[in-house]
C-alpha positions in Angstrom: 40.9 185.1 165.5 40.4 187.7 162.8 41.3 186.7 159.2 42.6 189.2 156.7 40.3 189.5 153.7 38.4 191.9 151.5 36.5 194.6 153.2 32.7 194.3 153.1 32.1 198.0 153.8 30.3 198.3 150.4 33.2 199.6 148.4 33.4 198.0 144.9 36.7 196.0 144.2 39.1 197.9 141.9 38.9 195.2 139.2 35.1 195.5 139.1 35.2 199.3 138.8 37.7 199.0 136.0 35.6 196.4 134.2 32.4 198.5 134.4 34.3 201.6 133.2 35.7 199.8 130.2 32.2 198.5 129.3 30.7 202.0 129.7 33.3 203.8 127.5 33.4 202.7 123.9 36.7 203.1 122.0 35.2 205.7 119.6 33.7 207.9 122.3 33.1 211.3 120.6 33.9 213.2 123.8 37.5 212.1 123.5 37.5 209.6 126.5 40.2 207.0 126.5 39.4 203.3 127.1 41.2 202.5 130.3 42.1 199.0 129.2 43.8 200.2 126.0 45.1 203.5 127.5 46.5 206.1 125.0 46.5 203.4 122.3 42.7 203.6 122.0 41.5 205.7 119.0 40.0 209.1 119.8 37.3 210.7 117.8 35.7 214.1 118.1 36.7 217.7 117.3 40.3 217.1 118.4 40.7 214.2 115.9 43.3 215.2 113.2 40.9 214.1 110.4 38.1 216.1 111.9 40.2 219.2 112.0 41.3 218.8 108.4 37.7 218.3 107.2 36.4 221.3 109.3 39.2 223.4 107.7 37.8 222.6 104.2 34.7 224.6 104.9 35.4 227.5 102.6 34.0 231.1 102.3 32.6 230.2 98.9 30.7 227.3 100.4 29.4 229.5 103.1 28.1 232.0 100.5 26.4 229.2 98.5 24.7 227.9 101.7 23.6 231.4 102.7 22.1 232.2 99.3 20.4 228.8 99.2 18.7 229.5 102.6 17.6 232.9 101.5 16.3 231.9 98.0 14.7 228.7 99.4 12.9 230.6 102.2 11.5 233.2 99.7 10.3 230.4 97.3 8.8 228.4 100.2 6.9 231.6 101.4 5.7 232.5 97.9 4.5 228.9 97.2 2.7 228.7 100.6 0.9 232.0 99.8 -0.1 230.7 96.3 -1.3 227.3 97.6 -3.4 228.9 100.4 -4.9 231.4 97.9 -6.1 228.5 95.8 -7.3 226.4 98.7 -10.5 224.4 98.5 -12.4 222.9 101.4 -12.2 219.4 100.0 -8.4 219.5 100.2 -8.7 218.7 103.9 -9.4 215.1 103.0 -6.1 214.6 101.2 -3.7 216.8 103.3 -2.9 214.1 105.8 -2.0 211.7 103.0 0.2 214.3 101.3 1.9 215.1 104.6 2.5 211.4 105.3 3.9 210.7 101.8 6.1 213.8 102.1 7.7 212.8 105.3 8.2 209.1 104.2 9.8 210.2 100.9 12.0 212.7 102.7 13.2 210.0 105.1 13.9 207.6 102.3 15.7 210.1 100.1 17.8 211.5 102.9 18.9 208.0 103.9 19.7 207.2 100.3 21.7 210.4 99.9 23.6 209.7 103.1 24.4 206.2 101.9 25.6 207.5 98.5 27.8 210.2 100.0 29.3 207.6 102.3 29.9 205.1 99.6 30.9 207.1 96.5 33.4 209.9 95.9 35.7 211.5 98.3 36.8 214.9 99.6 39.4 214.8 96.9 36.8 214.5 94.1 36.9 217.5 91.7 33.1 217.7 91.5 30.9 217.4 94.6 33.6 217.3 97.3 32.0 220.2 99.1 28.8 218.1 99.5 30.6 214.9 100.5 32.8 216.7 103.2 30.0 217.0 105.9 29.2 213.3 105.6 32.8 212.2 106.1 33.2 214.7 108.9 30.2 213.2 110.7 32.1 209.8 110.9 35.2 211.2 112.6 33.3 213.9 114.6 29.7 212.7 115.2 28.9 215.8 117.3 30.2 218.3 114.7 26.7 219.0 113.4 25.5 220.2 116.8 28.1 223.0 116.6 27.0 224.2 113.2 24.7 227.2 112.8 21.5 227.1 110.9 23.0 228.0 107.6 25.8 225.5 107.6 23.5 222.8 108.9 20.7 223.3 106.4 22.1 225.2 103.4 22.6 222.3 101.1 19.1 220.9 101.9 17.5 224.2 101.0 19.6 224.1 97.7 18.1 220.8 96.5 14.6 222.2 97.2 15.0 225.3 95.0 14.4 223.7 91.5 11.1 222.1 92.5 9.9 225.2 94.3 10.8 227.4 91.2 9.0 225.0 88.9 5.9 225.0 91.1 5.9 228.8 91.2 6.1 228.9 87.4 3.1 226.6 87.2 1.1 228.7 89.6 1.9 231.8 87.5 1.0 230.3 84.1 -1.6 227.5 84.7 -5.4 227.9 84.7 -7.4 227.6 87.9 -8.7 224.2 86.8 -5.2 222.9 86.0 -3.9 224.1 89.4 -6.8 222.3 91.1 -5.7 219.1 89.3 -2.1 219.6 90.5 -3.1 220.7 94.0 -2.4 217.3 95.8 1.0 216.9 94.1 2.0 220.5 94.9 1.1 220.1 98.6 3.0 216.8 98.6 6.0 218.6 97.2 5.7 221.4 99.7 5.6 218.9 102.6 8.5 217.0 101.1 10.5 220.2 100.7 9.9 221.3 104.3 10.9 217.9 105.7 13.9 217.7 103.4 15.1 221.2 104.2 14.9 220.6 107.9 16.2 217.1 108.0 19.5 218.0 109.6 17.9 220.5 112.0 15.4 217.9 113.3 18.2 215.3 113.5 20.4 217.3 115.9 
């Protein structure tokens, strides 16, 4: 006598397949997948999200120019400062360079996290001042993969901008200070250079 029952041919029961699919597909999947349990009612994020489209549309030509100028000016200042620092290099600096590099990357990591928190917490894209800087952070929440579609200028322009004041001040010091004064400032200047490089490339490294 043969009893009807589930097949043991190795096929997974439909309920099990559905359960595993639900577990593997979070509701906020950035690729636009739909949770099979909730169907079309599940929220969809990513580039097709209405909010993401609106935020992407707020990227203006003026903002693009500011970012492009920031990258160009920042790159020139980084290059000039690197040449100046290498021209005043002393052998004993090798002992302190690892410390300056470590402090630079730790500071950049802390400051970038603090800025991210601040931009997520305060202000909005409707704020009169600073909304262009807040927009990318808000865009990241509704379209987490947007940054991977940005080019170098859009991705890093604002980071280069915040480095310019320190770089300009360091260059001024190198053009006006005595050799002995520059020696006394060497560790701090190298620390600022490492901090600047890590800060300028934070978004690029995070992609």
